[in-house]
C-alpha positions as YAML, in Angstrom:
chain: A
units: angstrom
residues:
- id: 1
  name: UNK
  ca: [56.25, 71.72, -43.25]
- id: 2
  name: UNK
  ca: [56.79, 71.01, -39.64]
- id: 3
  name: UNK
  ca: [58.21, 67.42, -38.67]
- id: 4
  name: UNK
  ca: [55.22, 65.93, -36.37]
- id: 5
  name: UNK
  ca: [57.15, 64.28, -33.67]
- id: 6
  name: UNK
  ca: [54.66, 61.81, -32.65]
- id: 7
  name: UNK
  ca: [54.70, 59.78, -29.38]
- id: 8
  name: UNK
  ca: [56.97, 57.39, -29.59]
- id: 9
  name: UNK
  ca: [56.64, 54.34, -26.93]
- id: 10
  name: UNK
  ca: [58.76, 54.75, -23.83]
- id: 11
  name: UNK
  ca: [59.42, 51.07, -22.42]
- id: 12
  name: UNK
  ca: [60.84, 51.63, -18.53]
- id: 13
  name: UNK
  ca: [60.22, 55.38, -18.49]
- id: 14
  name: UNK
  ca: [58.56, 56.78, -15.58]
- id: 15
  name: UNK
  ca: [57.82, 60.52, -16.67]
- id: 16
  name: UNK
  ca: [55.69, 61.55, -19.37]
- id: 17
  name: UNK
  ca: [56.15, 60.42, -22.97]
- id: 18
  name: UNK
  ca: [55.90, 63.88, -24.24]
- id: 19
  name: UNK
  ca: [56.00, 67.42, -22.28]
- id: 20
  name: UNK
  ca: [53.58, 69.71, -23.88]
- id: 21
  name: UNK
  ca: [55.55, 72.87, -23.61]
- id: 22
  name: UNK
  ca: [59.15, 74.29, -24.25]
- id: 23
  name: UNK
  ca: [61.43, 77.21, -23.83]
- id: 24
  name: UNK
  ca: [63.67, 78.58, -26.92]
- id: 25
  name: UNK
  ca: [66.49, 80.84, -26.56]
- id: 26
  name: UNK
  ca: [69.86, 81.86, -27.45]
- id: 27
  name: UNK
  ca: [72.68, 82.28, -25.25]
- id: 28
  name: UNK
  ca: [76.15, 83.88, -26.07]
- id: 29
  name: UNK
  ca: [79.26, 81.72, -24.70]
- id: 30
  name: UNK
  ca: [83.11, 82.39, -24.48]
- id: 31
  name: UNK
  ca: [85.39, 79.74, -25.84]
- id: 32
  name: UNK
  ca: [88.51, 79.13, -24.87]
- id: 33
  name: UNK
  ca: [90.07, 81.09, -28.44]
- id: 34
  name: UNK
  ca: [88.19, 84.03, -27.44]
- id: 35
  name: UNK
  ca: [85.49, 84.12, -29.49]
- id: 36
  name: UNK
  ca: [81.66, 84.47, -28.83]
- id: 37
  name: UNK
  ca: [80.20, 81.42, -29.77]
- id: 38
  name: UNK
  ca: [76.14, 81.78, -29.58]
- id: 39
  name: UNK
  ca: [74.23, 78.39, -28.95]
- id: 40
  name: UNK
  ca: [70.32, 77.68, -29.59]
- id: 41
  name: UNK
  ca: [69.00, 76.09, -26.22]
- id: 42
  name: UNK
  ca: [64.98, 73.85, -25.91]
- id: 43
  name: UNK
  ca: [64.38, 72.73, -22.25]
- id: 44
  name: UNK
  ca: [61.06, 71.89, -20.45]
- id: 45
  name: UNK
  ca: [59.20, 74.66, -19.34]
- id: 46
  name: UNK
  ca: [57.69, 72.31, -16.47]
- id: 47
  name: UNK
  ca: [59.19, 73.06, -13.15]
- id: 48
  name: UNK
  ca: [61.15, 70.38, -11.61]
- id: 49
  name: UNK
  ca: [64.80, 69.07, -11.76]
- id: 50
  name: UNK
  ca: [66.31, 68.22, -15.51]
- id: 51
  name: UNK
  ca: [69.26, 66.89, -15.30]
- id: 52
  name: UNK
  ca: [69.79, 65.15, -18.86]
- id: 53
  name: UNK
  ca: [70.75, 67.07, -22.00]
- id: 54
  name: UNK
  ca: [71.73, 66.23, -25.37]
- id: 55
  name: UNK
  ca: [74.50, 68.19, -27.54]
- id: 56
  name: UNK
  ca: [72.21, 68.64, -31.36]
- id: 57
  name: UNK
  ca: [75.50, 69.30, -33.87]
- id: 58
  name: UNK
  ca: [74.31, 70.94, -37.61]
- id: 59
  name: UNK
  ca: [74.79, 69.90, -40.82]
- id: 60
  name: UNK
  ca: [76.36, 72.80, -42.94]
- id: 61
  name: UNK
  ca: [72.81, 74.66, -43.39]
- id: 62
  name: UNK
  ca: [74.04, 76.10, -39.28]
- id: 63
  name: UNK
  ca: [71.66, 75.97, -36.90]
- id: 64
  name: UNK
  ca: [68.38, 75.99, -39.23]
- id: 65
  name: UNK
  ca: [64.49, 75.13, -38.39]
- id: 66
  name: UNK
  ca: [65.63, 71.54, -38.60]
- id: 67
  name: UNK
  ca: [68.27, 71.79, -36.13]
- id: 68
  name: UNK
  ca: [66.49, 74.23, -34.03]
- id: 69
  name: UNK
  ca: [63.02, 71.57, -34.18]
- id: 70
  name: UNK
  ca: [64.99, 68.40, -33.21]
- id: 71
  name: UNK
  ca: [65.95, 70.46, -30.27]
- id: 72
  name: UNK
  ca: [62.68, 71.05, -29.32]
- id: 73
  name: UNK
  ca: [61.57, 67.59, -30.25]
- id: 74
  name: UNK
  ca: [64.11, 66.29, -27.42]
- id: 75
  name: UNK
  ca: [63.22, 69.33, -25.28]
- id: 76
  name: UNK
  ca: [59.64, 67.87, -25.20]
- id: 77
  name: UNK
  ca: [61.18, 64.39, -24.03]
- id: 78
  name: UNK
  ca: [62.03, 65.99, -20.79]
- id: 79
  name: UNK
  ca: [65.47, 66.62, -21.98]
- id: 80
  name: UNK
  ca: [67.87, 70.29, -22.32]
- id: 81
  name: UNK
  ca: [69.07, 70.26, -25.77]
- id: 82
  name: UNK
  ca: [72.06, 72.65, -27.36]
- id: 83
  name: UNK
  ca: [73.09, 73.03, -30.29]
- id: 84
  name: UNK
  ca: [76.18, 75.28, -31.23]
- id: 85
  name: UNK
  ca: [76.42, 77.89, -33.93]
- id: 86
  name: UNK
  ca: [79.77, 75.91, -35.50]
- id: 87
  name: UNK
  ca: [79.88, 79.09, -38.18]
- id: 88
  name: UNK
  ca: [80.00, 81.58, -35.95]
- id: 89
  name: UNK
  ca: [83.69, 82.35, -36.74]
- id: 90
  name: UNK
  ca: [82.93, 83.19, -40.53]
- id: 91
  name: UNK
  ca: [78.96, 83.70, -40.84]
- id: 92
  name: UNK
  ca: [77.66, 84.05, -37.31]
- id: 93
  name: UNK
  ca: [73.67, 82.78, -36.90]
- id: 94
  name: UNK
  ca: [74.34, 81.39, -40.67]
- id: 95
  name: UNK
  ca: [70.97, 79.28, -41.14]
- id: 96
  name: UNK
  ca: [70.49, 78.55, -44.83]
- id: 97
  name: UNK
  ca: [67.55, 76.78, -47.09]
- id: 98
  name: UNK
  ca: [68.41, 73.43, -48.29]
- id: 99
  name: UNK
  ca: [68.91, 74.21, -52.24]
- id: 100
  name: UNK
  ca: [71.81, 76.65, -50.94]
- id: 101
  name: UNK
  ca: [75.36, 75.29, -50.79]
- id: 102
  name: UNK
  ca: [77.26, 78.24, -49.38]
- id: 103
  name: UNK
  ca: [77.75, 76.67, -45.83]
- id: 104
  name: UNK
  ca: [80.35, 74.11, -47.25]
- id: 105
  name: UNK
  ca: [82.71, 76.90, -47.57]
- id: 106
  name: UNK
  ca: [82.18, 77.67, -44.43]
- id: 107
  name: UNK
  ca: [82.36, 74.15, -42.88]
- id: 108
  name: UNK
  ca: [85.74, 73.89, -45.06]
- id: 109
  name: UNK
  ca: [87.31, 76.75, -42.32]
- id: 110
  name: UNK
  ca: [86.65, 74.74, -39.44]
- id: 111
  name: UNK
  ca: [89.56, 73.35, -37.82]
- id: 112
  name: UNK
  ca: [90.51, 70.80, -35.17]
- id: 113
  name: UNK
  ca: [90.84, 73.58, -32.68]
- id: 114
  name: UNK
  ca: [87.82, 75.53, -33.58]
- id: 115
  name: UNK
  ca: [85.93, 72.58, -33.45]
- id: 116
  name: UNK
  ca: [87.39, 71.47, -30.51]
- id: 117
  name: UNK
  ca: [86.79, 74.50, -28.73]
- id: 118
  name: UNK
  ca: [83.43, 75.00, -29.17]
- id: 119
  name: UNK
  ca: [82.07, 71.32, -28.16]
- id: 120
  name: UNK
  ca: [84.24, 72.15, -25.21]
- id: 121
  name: UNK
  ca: [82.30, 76.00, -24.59]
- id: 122
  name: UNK
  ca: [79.26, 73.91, -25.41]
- id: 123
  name: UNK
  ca: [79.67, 70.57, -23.15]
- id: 124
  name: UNK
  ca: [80.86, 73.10, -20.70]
- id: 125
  name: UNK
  ca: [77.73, 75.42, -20.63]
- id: 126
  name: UNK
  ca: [75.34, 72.00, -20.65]
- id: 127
  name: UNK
  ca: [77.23, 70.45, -17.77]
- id: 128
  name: UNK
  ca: [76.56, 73.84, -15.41]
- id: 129
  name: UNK
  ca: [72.90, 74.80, -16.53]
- id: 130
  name: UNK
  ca: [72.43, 70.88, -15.54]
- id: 131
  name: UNK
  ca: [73.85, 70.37, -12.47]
- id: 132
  name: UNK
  ca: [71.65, 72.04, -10.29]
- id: 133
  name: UNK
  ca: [69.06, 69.40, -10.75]
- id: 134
  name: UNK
  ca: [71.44, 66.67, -9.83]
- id: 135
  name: UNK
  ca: [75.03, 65.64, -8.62]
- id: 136
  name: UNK
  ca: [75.60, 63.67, -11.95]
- id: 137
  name: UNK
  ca: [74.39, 65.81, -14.82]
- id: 138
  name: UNK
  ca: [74.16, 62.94, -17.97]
- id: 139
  name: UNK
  ca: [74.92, 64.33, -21.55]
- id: 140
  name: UNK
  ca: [74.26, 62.99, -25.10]
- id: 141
  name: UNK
  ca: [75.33, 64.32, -28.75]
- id: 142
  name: UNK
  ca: [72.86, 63.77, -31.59]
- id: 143
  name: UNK
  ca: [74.28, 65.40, -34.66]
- id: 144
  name: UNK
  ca: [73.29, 65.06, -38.56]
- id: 145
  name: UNK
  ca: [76.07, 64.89, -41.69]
- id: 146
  name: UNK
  ca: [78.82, 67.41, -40.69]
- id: 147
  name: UNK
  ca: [77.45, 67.19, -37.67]
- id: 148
  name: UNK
  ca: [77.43, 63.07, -37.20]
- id: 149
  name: UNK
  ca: [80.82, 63.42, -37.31]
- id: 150
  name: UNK
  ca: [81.46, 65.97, -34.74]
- id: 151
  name: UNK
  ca: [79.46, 63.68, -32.28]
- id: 152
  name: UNK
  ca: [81.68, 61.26, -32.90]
- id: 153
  name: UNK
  ca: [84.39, 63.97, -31.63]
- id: 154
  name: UNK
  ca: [82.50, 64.95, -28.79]
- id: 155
  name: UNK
  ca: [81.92, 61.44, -27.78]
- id: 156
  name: UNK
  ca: [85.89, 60.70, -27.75]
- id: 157
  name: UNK
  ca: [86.23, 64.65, -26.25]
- id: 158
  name: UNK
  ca: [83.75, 64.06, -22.97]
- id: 159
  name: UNK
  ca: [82.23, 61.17, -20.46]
- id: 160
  name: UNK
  ca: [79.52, 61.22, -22.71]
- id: 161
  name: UNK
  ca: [76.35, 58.86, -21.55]
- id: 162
  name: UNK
  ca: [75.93, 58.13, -25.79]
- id: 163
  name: UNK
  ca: [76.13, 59.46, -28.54]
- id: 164
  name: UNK
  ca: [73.95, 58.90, -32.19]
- id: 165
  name: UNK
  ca: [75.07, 59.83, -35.52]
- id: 166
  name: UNK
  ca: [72.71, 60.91, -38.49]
- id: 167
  name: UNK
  ca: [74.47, 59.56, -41.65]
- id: 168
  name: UNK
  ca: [77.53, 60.84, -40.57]
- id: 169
  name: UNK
  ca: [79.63, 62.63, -43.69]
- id: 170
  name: UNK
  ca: [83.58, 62.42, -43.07]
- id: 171
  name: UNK
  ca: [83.11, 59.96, -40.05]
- id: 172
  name: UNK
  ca: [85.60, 57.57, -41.57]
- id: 173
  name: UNK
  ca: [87.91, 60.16, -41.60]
- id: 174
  name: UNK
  ca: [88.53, 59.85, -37.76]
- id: 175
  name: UNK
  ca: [89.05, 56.08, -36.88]
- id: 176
  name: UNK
  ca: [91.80, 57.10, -34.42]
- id: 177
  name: UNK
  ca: [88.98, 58.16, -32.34]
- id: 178
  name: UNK
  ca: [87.03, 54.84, -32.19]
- id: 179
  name: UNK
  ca: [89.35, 53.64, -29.55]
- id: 180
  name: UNK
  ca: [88.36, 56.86, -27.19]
- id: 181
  name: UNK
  ca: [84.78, 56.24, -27.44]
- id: 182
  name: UNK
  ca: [83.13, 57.02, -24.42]
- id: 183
  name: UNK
  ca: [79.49, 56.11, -24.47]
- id: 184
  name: UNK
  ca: [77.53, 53.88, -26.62]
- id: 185
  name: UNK
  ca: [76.78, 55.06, -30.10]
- id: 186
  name: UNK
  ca: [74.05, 54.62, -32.61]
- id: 187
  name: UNK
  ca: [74.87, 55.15, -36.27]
- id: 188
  name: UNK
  ca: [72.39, 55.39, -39.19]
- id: 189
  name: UNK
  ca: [72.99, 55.10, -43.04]
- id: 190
  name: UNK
  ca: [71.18, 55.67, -45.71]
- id: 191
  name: UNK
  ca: [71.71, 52.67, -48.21]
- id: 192
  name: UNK
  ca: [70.91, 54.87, -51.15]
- id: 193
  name: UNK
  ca: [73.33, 57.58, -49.69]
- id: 194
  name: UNK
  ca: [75.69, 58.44, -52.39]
- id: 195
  name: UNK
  ca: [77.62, 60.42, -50.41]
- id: 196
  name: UNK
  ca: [79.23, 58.04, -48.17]
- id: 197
  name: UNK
  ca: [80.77, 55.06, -49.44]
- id: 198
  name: UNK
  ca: [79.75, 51.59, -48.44]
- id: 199
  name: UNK
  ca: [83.22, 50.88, -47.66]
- id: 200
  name: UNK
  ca: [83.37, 54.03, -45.18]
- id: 201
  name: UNK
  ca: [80.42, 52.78, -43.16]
- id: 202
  name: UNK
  ca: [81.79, 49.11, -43.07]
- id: 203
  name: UNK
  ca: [85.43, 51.00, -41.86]
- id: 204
  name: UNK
  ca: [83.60, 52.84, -39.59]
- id: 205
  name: UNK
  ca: [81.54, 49.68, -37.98]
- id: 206
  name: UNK
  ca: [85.27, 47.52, -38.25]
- id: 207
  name: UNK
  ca: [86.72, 50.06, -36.04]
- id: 208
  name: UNK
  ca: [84.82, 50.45, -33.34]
- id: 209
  name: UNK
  ca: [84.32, 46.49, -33.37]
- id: 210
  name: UNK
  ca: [87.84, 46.27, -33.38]
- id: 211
  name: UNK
  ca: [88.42, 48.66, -30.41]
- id: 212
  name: UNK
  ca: [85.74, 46.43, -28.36]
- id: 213
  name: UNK
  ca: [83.06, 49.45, -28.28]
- id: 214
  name: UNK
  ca: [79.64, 49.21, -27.80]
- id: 215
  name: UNK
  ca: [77.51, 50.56, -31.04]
- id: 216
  name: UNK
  ca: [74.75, 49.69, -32.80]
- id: 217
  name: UNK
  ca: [74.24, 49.93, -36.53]
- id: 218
  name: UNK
  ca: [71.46, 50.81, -38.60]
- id: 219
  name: UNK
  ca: [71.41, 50.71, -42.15]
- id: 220
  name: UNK
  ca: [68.12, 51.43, -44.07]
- id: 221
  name: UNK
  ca: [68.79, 50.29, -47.17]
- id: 222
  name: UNK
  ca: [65.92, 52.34, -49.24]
- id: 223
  name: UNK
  ca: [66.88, 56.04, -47.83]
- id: 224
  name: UNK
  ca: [69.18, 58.28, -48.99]
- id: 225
  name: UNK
  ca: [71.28, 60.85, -47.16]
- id: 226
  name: UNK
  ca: [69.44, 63.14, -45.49]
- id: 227
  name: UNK
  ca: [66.20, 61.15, -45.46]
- id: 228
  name: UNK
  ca: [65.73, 62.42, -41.41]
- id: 229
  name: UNK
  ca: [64.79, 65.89, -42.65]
- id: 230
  name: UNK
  ca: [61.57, 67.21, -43.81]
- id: 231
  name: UNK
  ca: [63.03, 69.81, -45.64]
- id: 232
  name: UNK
  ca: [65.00, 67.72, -48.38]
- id: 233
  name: UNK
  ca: [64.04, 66.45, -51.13]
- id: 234
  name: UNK
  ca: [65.53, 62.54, -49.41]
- id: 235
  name: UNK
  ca: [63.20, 62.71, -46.71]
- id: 236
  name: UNK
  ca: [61.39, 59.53, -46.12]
- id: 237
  name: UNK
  ca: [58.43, 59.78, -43.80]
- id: 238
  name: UNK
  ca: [58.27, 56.12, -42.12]
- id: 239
  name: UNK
  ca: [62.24, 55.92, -41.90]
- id: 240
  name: UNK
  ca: [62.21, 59.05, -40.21]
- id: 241
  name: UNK
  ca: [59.92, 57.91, -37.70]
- id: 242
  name: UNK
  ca: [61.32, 54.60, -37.16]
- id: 243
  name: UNK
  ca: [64.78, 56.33, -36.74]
- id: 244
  name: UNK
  ca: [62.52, 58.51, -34.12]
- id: 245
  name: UNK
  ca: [61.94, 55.70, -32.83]
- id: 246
  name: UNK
  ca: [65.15, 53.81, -32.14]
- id: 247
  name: UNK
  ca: [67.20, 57.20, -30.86]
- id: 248
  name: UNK
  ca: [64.35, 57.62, -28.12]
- id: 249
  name: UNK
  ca: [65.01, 54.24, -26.93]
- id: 250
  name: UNK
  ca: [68.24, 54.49, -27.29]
- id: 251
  name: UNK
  ca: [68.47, 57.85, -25.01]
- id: 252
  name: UNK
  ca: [66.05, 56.00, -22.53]
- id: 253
  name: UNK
  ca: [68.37, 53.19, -22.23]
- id: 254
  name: UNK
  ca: [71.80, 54.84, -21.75]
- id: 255
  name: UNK
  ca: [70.85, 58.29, -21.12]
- id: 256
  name: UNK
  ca: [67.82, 58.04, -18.28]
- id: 257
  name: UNK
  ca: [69.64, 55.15, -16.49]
...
């Protein structure tokens, strides 16, 4: 089942809601530990000058359908969207149905530095394919679970414009980095996630409050992790699309400005 992405209402945009045709493709990058690190680009096919992009970071299914339609979905928003094969060290193009499990053993070989290096490759490679459109290139991260996390990395890592993070698993595990946020960021929990603790979300919300960031906060209290996706069994239709919702605005705000 494909995830319908609607038209969402666009409040201050002048361009088109909704572009009615994209470009796919894969491109192979260098990283800076010398490996080949292959990334799963969406832009506009219309001509003219794009010069805002969003970073999409995986969950530990790689870069899937899902991952591979929410780039298109922001592709269709006028937008260049990336997202980074994060397995490619251990199980390169891995992209895995939702009832397997394998990927966490691959997530659990990630490191700092691999990590690191490949939102670098990646922020890197978005920066140059956008600034020949425009002298100040703006970039977003959008990433889901394992990968909520990591744009919570990338947002400390780079000048991000924002960032928004998809039930974010392990995001509590980084609170040094709430002080090096760049951009806003937009979180959202599931209320029925078992997965992340109430008290992680609430650390998570204290820190950046704390360090005198700008975020905003949703919690909706009758999904479960993973209820974005339309492959999982959590999905939840109308939270989905009310999330839609609020990270479109969100991108128009801080991203378009």
């Amino acid at each position: 089942m494909r995830y319908s992405p609607g038209r969402p209402s666009w409040i201050g945009r002048e361009k088109e809601p909704e572009l009615t045709a994209t470009i796919h493709e894969w491109e192979t990058l260098s990283t800076e530990d010398g490996t080949e690190l292959s990334v799963f680009v969406a832009r506009p096919a219309a001509q003219g000058d794009h010069n805002t992009g969003v970073i999409v970071l995986q969950e530990i299914w790689g870069v899937n359908a899902h991952i591979r339609d929410v780039c298109d979905r922001f592709a269709r928003l006028g937008y260049t969207a990336v997202a980074p094969d994060l397995f490619h060290r251990t199980a390169p193009r891995f992209d895995a149905p939702y009832d397997d499990r394998s990927g966490r053993e691959h997530a659990m070989k990630l490191t700092p530095e691999s990590v690191r290096a490949d939102l670098a490759a990646t922020h890197a490679f978005l920066y140059a394919r956008l600034e020949p459109g425009s002298d100040d290139p703006r970039i977003a991260a959008c990433g889901f679970c394992m990968g909520g996390r990591l744009a919570f990395v990338a947002n400390a890592m780079f000048p991000l414009a924002c960032a928004v993070s998809f039930y974010g698993g392990g995001l509590a595990s980084h609170l040094e980095l709430a002080a090096e946020q760049h951009g806003p960021f937009l979180l959202f929990w599931g209320g029925k996630d078992t997965l992340i603790t109430k008290a992680d979300r609430r650390a998570v919300a204290d820190a950046l409050e704390e360090a005198g960031k700008r975020f905003t906060e949703v919690n909706v209290g009758h999904a479960s992790h993973g209820f974005f996706c339309d492959a999982r069994p959590s999905y939840d239709k109308e939270a989905a699309r009310e999330a839609w919702g609020l990270v479109t605005a969100f991108l128009a705000t801080n991203l378009d400005e």
